[in-house]
Amino acid sequence: QVPLQESGPGLVKPSQTLSLTCTVSGGSFSNGSYYWSWIRQFPGKGLEWIGHIYYSGRSYYKPSLTNRLTISVDTSKSQFFLKLNSVTAADTAIYYCARRSAYGHTDFWGQGTLVTVSS
Amino acid sequence: DIQMTQSPSTLSASVGDSVTITCRASQSVSSWLAWYQQKPGKAPKLLIYKASNLENGVPSRFSGSGSGTEFTLTITSLQPDDFATYYCQQYNAYSNTFGQGTKVEMK
């Protein structure tokens, strides 16, 4: 098991920035085999990959989110971060942090955190 | 983006049945495909990776096959714990895409 835990505000106002932190336990964070992912699930169930990042900072983003998205890491704290700017109601979702295995599939997930965008 | 299409969207079955879910990719993903099970209020759980490899601890009644653009997940002898929603996911070096999900419900 690789415990991952999301944290951050559950309510964000439209046009503001959604900021989440994922804390990874278990010592694998700086293991060169893994990337660390953000995935969201919209109400009514669709899953959407947001992006993933290596411990070195190399990252890949969903193209349609690139202009609003920043994913970063702090290896000293075994944490990675999500910042999504200029949010709208369409960004309301459960946000999961997860581990991307060496093969590329997602093998461990956090429990998820609901973020609602509303005034 | 590579699009992933699952069918059916909903599947009604009974305990003991064998069920098959299909996932089609809009372009070849080779064998870079995974299957997940999700229950209400929980995160998805990995079942199968690289199209046909069973994740550790997953019962052998789950199996995956396919390559290129067409893949299947089969559950033989459906158990009460298997009623859930199933997702496929393609993954390459730069992106991931999920299918829209298949809900397996009790007939």
mmCIF file of C-alpha atoms in Angstrom:
data_model
loop_
_atom_site.group_PDB
_atom_site.id
_atom_site.type_symbol
_atom_site.label_atom_id
_atom_site.label_comp_id
_atom_site.label_asym_id
_atom_site.label_seq_id
_atom_site.Cartn_x
_atom_site.Cartn_y
_atom_site.Cartn_z
ATOM 1 C CA GLN A 1 0.000 0.000 0.000
ATOM 2 C CA VAL A 2 1.085 3.547 -0.728
ATOM 3 C CA PRO A 3 -0.966 5.980 1.297
ATOM 4 C CA LEU A 4 -1.764 9.187 -0.530
ATOM 5 C CA GLN A 5 -3.813 11.954 1.054
ATOM 6 C CA GLU A 6 -5.336 14.981 -0.638
ATOM 7 C CA SER A 7 -5.887 18.210 1.270
ATOM 8 C CA GLY A 8 -7.202 21.650 0.428
ATOM 9 C CA PRO A 9 -10.343 23.799 0.369
ATOM 10 C CA GLY A 10 -13.609 22.117 -0.496
ATOM 11 C CA LEU A 11 -15.177 25.300 -1.848
ATOM 12 C CA VAL A 12 -13.661 27.705 -4.363
ATOM 13 C CA LYS A 13 -15.281 30.771 -5.880
ATOM 14 C CA PRO A 14 -15.590 31.108 -9.648
ATOM 15 C CA SER A 15 -12.584 32.778 -11.325
ATOM 16 C CA GLN A 16 -10.348 31.955 -8.352
ATOM 17 C CA THR A 17 -7.567 29.355 -8.028
ATOM 18 C CA LEU A 18 -8.127 25.777 -6.908
ATOM 19 C CA SER A 19 -5.143 24.588 -4.852
ATOM 20 C CA LEU A 20 -4.658 21.051 -3.568
ATOM 21 C CA THR A 21 -1.820 19.188 -1.865
ATOM 22 C CA CYS A 22 -1.099 15.465 -1.981
ATOM 23 C CA THR A 23 1.042 13.963 0.746
ATOM 24 C CA VAL A 24 2.646 10.601 0.011
ATOM 25 C CA SER A 25 3.665 8.205 2.783
ATOM 26 C CA GLY A 26 5.769 5.094 2.574
ATOM 27 C CA GLY A 27 9.057 6.390 1.171
ATOM 28 C CA SER A 28 8.477 5.858 -2.553
ATOM 29 C CA PHE A 29 8.057 9.498 -3.525
ATOM 30 C CA SER A 30 11.591 10.092 -4.833
ATOM 31 C CA ASN A 31 11.843 6.574 -6.259
ATOM 32 C CA GLY A 32 12.720 7.089 -9.889
ATOM 33 C CA SER A 33 10.167 4.527 -11.055
ATOM 34 C CA TYR A 34 7.040 6.596 -10.506
ATOM 35 C CA TYR A 35 5.181 9.651 -11.641
ATOM 36 C CA TRP A 36 2.575 11.311 -9.448
ATOM 37 C CA SER A 37 -0.821 12.101 -10.907
ATOM 38 C CA TRP A 38 -3.872 14.252 -10.453
ATOM 39 C CA ILE A 39 -7.161 12.803 -11.731
ATOM 40 C CA ARG A 40 -10.651 14.170 -11.266
ATOM 41 C CA GLN A 41 -14.110 12.676 -11.383
ATOM 42 C CA PHE A 42 -17.068 14.789 -12.361
ATOM 43 C CA PRO A 43 -20.529 14.435 -10.833
ATOM 44 C CA GLY A 44 -22.201 11.660 -12.822
ATOM 45 C CA LYS A 45 -18.966 9.678 -12.866
ATOM 46 C CA GLY A 46 -16.601 10.603 -15.755
ATOM 47 C CA LEU A 47 -12.900 10.303 -14.895
ATOM 48 C CA GLU A 48 -10.415 12.804 -16.340
ATOM 49 C CA TRP A 49 -6.641 12.696 -16.149
ATOM 50 C CA ILE A 50 -5.314 16.165 -15.301
ATOM 51 C CA GLY A 51 -1.571 15.629 -15.359
ATOM 52 C CA HIS A 52 1.388 13.928 -13.769
ATOM 53 C CA ILE A 53 4.808 14.903 -12.479
ATOM 54 C CA TYR A 54 8.133 13.208 -11.780
ATOM 55 C CA TYR A 55 9.973 13.863 -8.520
ATOM 56 C CA SER A 56 12.478 15.932 -10.534
ATOM 57 C CA GLY A 57 9.686 18.277 -11.635
ATOM 58 C CA ARG A 58 9.212 17.012 -15.191
ATOM 59 C CA SER A 59 5.491 17.162 -15.863
ATOM 60 C CA TYR A 60 2.825 16.365 -18.421
ATOM 61 C CA TYR A 61 -0.536 18.093 -18.566
ATOM 62 C CA LYS A 62 -3.859 17.455 -20.273
ATOM 63 C CA PRO A 63 -3.598 19.761 -23.294
ATOM 64 C CA SER A 64 -6.951 21.469 -22.725
ATOM 65 C CA LEU A 65 -5.901 22.485 -19.192
ATOM 66 C CA THR A 66 -2.341 23.607 -19.917
ATOM 67 C CA ASN A 67 -3.067 27.326 -19.860
ATOM 68 C CA ARG A 68 -4.679 27.141 -16.383
ATOM 69 C CA LEU A 69 -2.705 24.360 -14.718
ATOM 70 C CA THR A 70 0.435 24.048 -12.619
ATOM 71 C CA ILE A 71 1.599 20.828 -10.976
ATOM 72 C CA SER A 72 4.669 21.029 -8.747
ATOM 73 C CA VAL A 73 6.576 18.959 -6.182
ATOM 74 C CA ASP A 74 8.317 19.333 -2.847
ATOM 75 C CA THR A 75 10.474 16.227 -2.432
ATOM 76 C CA SER A 76 11.583 17.262 1.073
ATOM 77 C CA LYS A 77 7.995 16.838 2.231
ATOM 78 C CA SER A 78 6.983 14.013 -0.158
ATOM 79 C CA GLN A 79 4.252 16.267 -1.492
ATOM 80 C CA PHE A 80 2.984 17.348 -4.865
ATOM 81 C CA PHE A 81 0.575 20.115 -5.670
ATOM 82 C CA LEU A 82 -2.202 21.114 -8.040
ATOM 83 C CA LYS A 83 -3.081 24.683 -8.933
ATOM 84 C CA LEU A 84 -5.893 25.322 -11.391
ATOM 85 C CA ASN A 85 -6.593 28.954 -12.232
ATOM 86 C CA SER A 86 -9.755 30.716 -13.344
ATOM 87 C CA VAL A 87 -12.076 27.941 -12.217
ATOM 88 C CA THR A 88 -15.726 27.656 -13.239
ATOM 89 C CA ALA A 89 -18.569 25.395 -12.151
ATOM 90 C CA ALA A 90 -17.340 22.903 -14.747
ATOM 91 C CA ASP A 91 -14.294 22.273 -12.532
ATOM 92 C CA THR A 92 -16.493 20.940 -9.716
ATOM 93 C CA ALA A 93 -15.336 17.373 -9.152
ATOM 94 C CA ILE A 94 -13.749 14.879 -6.803
ATOM 95 C CA TYR A 95 -9.999 15.360 -7.141
ATOM 96 C CA TYR A 96 -7.764 12.338 -6.656
ATOM 97 C CA CYS A 97 -4.033 12.181 -6.310
ATOM 98 C CA ALA A 98 -2.505 8.908 -7.402
ATOM 99 C CA ARG A 99 0.690 7.060 -8.224
ATOM 100 C CA ARG A 100 1.519 6.250 -11.836
ATOM 101 C CA SER A 101 3.497 3.016 -11.987
ATOM 102 C CA ALA A 102 6.610 2.371 -14.029
ATOM 103 C CA TYR A 103 4.391 0.849 -16.742
ATOM 104 C CA GLY A 104 2.106 3.883 -16.756
ATOM 105 C CA HIS A 105 -1.061 2.581 -15.169
ATOM 106 C CA THR A 106 -2.363 4.090 -11.934
ATOM 107 C CA ASP A 107 -1.721 1.627 -9.149
ATOM 108 C CA PHE A 108 -2.511 3.576 -5.978
ATOM 109 C CA TRP A 109 -5.115 6.274 -5.393
ATOM 110 C CA GLY A 110 -5.863 8.705 -2.596
ATOM 111 C CA GLN A 111 -9.359 8.711 -1.148
ATOM 112 C CA GLY A 112 -10.290 11.827 -3.145
ATOM 113 C CA THR A 113 -11.494 15.256 -2.095
ATOM 114 C CA LEU A 114 -14.605 17.018 -3.356
ATOM 115 C CA VAL A 115 -14.030 20.529 -4.637
ATOM 116 C CA THR A 116 -17.085 22.610 -5.422
ATOM 117 C CA VAL A 117 -16.826 25.801 -7.453
ATOM 118 C CA SER A 118 -19.580 28.129 -6.373
ATOM 119 C CA SER A 119 -20.092 31.678 -5.220
ATOM 120 C CA ASP B 1 -6.601 13.055 -27.247
ATOM 121 C CA ILE B 2 -7.172 9.345 -27.691
ATOM 122 C CA GLN B 3 -10.858 8.598 -27.098
ATOM 123 C CA MET B 4 -11.924 5.471 -25.225
ATOM 124 C CA THR B 5 -15.428 4.071 -25.719
ATOM 125 C CA GLN B 6 -16.851 1.396 -23.451
ATOM 126 C CA SER B 7 -19.848 -0.803 -24.084
ATOM 127 C CA PRO B 8 -22.338 -1.418 -22.742
ATOM 128 C CA SER B 9 -22.946 1.531 -20.435
ATOM 129 C CA THR B 10 -24.983 -0.658 -18.109
ATOM 130 C CA LEU B 11 -25.022 -4.420 -17.795
ATOM 131 C CA SER B 12 -27.582 -6.391 -15.778
ATOM 132 C CA ALA B 13 -26.412 -9.766 -14.537
ATOM 133 C CA SER B 14 -26.905 -12.353 -11.814
ATOM 134 C CA VAL B 15 -24.494 -13.954 -9.384
ATOM 135 C CA GLY B 16 -22.681 -16.749 -11.193
ATOM 136 C CA ASP B 17 -22.987 -15.182 -14.651
ATOM 137 C CA SER B 18 -20.013 -14.534 -16.893
ATOM 138 C CA VAL B 19 -19.895 -10.924 -18.185
ATOM 139 C CA THR B 20 -17.769 -9.134 -20.758
ATOM 140 C CA ILE B 21 -17.136 -5.409 -21.107
ATOM 141 C CA THR B 22 -15.603 -3.964 -24.266
ATOM 142 C CA CYS B 23 -13.343 -0.933 -24.590
ATOM 143 C CA ARG B 24 -12.399 0.560 -27.956
ATOM 144 C CA ALA B 25 -9.681 3.150 -28.567
ATOM 145 C CA SER B 26 -9.838 5.789 -31.293
ATOM 146 C CA GLN B 27 -6.287 4.838 -32.290
ATOM 147 C CA SER B 28 -3.902 2.088 -31.346
ATOM 148 C CA VAL B 29 -2.707 2.085 -27.736
ATOM 149 C CA SER B 30 -0.711 -1.126 -28.180
ATOM 150 C CA SER B 31 -1.220 -2.970 -24.872
ATOM 151 C CA TRP B 32 -1.128 0.125 -22.700
ATOM 152 C CA LEU B 33 -4.543 -0.410 -21.210
ATOM 153 C CA ALA B 34 -5.780 -0.861 -17.648
ATOM 154 C CA TRP B 35 -9.097 -1.769 -16.059
ATOM 155 C CA TYR B 36 -10.424 -0.404 -12.779
ATOM 156 C CA GLN B 37 -13.337 -1.217 -10.497
ATOM 157 C CA GLN B 38 -15.074 1.554 -8.585
ATOM 158 C CA LYS B 39 -17.669 1.307 -5.847
ATOM 159 C CA PRO B 40 -19.774 4.244 -4.634
ATOM 160 C CA GLY B 41 -17.828 6.716 -2.507
ATOM 161 C CA LYS B 42 -14.505 4.975 -3.140
ATOM 162 C CA ALA B 43 -11.519 5.561 -5.375
ATOM 163 C CA PRO B 44 -11.069 3.295 -8.382
ATOM 164 C CA LYS B 45 -9.176 0.069 -7.753
ATOM 165 C CA LEU B 46 -6.730 -1.367 -10.279
ATOM 166 C CA LEU B 47 -7.707 -4.792 -11.633
ATOM 167 C CA ILE B 48 -5.731 -5.327 -14.847
ATOM 168 C CA TYR B 49 -2.738 -3.560 -16.389
ATOM 169 C CA LYS B 50 -0.977 -3.852 -19.723
ATOM 170 C CA ALA B 51 -4.198 -5.274 -21.153
ATOM 171 C CA SER B 52 -4.002 -8.717 -19.586
ATOM 172 C CA ASN B 53 -1.888 -8.623 -16.423
ATOM 173 C CA LEU B 54 -3.775 -9.282 -13.210
ATOM 174 C CA GLU B 55 -2.858 -6.917 -10.363
ATOM 175 C CA ASN B 56 -1.646 -8.615 -7.170
ATOM 176 C CA GLY B 57 -4.520 -9.671 -4.952
ATOM 177 C CA VAL B 58 -7.208 -9.438 -7.635
ATOM 178 C CA PRO B 59 -9.272 -12.640 -7.970
ATOM 179 C CA SER B 60 -8.559 -14.807 -10.985
ATOM 180 C CA ARG B 61 -12.187 -14.585 -12.156
ATOM 181 C CA PHE B 62 -11.142 -11.228 -13.646
ATOM 182 C CA SER B 63 -9.287 -11.360 -16.945
ATOM 183 C CA GLY B 64 -8.370 -8.931 -19.687
ATOM 184 C CA SER B 65 -7.484 -9.344 -23.330
ATOM 185 C CA GLY B 66 -6.896 -7.387 -26.504
ATOM 186 C CA SER B 67 -4.380 -5.087 -28.117
ATOM 187 C CA GLY B 68 -4.337 -2.182 -30.508
ATOM 188 C CA THR B 69 -7.810 -0.672 -30.428
ATOM 189 C CA GLU B 70 -10.077 -3.346 -28.969
ATOM 190 C CA PHE B 71 -9.995 -4.740 -25.453
ATOM 191 C CA THR B 72 -12.232 -6.792 -23.185
ATOM 192 C CA LEU B 73 -12.637 -7.322 -19.468
ATOM 193 C CA THR B 74 -14.289 -10.598 -18.525
ATOM 194 C CA ILE B 75 -15.597 -11.561 -15.124
ATOM 195 C CA THR B 76 -16.381 -15.253 -14.855
ATOM 196 C CA SER B 77 -18.788 -16.450 -12.162
ATOM 197 C CA LEU B 78 -19.866 -13.003 -11.004
ATOM 198 C CA GLN B 79 -19.795 -12.585 -7.231
ATOM 199 C CA PRO B 80 -21.903 -10.215 -5.065
ATOM 200 C CA ASP B 81 -18.805 -8.051 -4.469
ATOM 201 C CA ASP B 82 -18.394 -7.520 -8.225
ATOM 202 C CA PHE B 83 -21.448 -5.280 -8.685
ATOM 203 C CA ALA B 84 -19.720 -1.975 -9.369
ATOM 204 C CA THR B 85 -18.685 0.376 -12.158
ATOM 205 C CA TYR B 86 -15.743 -0.569 -14.370
ATOM 206 C CA TYR B 87 -13.484 1.789 -16.308
ATOM 207 C CA CYS B 88 -10.828 1.232 -18.919
ATOM 208 C CA GLN B 89 -7.873 3.591 -19.206
ATOM 209 C CA GLN B 90 -5.287 4.002 -21.919
ATOM 210 C CA TYR B 91 -1.894 5.303 -20.875
ATOM 211 C CA ASN B 92 1.104 6.378 -22.840
ATOM 212 C CA ALA B 93 4.137 8.421 -21.916
ATOM 213 C CA TYR B 94 2.339 11.720 -22.160
ATOM 214 C CA SER B 95 -1.320 11.222 -21.303
ATOM 215 C CA ASN B 96 -4.107 9.023 -20.058
ATOM 216 C CA THR B 97 -7.751 8.744 -21.094
ATOM 217 C CA PHE B 98 -10.547 6.879 -19.379
ATOM 218 C CA GLY B 99 -13.610 5.255 -20.837
ATOM 219 C CA GLN B 100 -16.988 6.511 -19.671
ATOM 220 C CA GLY B 101 -17.619 3.502 -17.448
ATOM 221 C CA THR B 102 -19.797 0.377 -17.405
ATOM 222 C CA LYS B 103 -22.090 -0.200 -14.467
ATOM 223 C CA VAL B 104 -22.621 -3.865 -13.621
ATOM 224 C CA GLU B 105 -25.906 -4.086 -11.766
ATOM 225 C CA MET B 106 -27.916 -6.897 -10.294
ATOM 226 C CA LYS B 107 -30.601 -8.300 -12.563
#
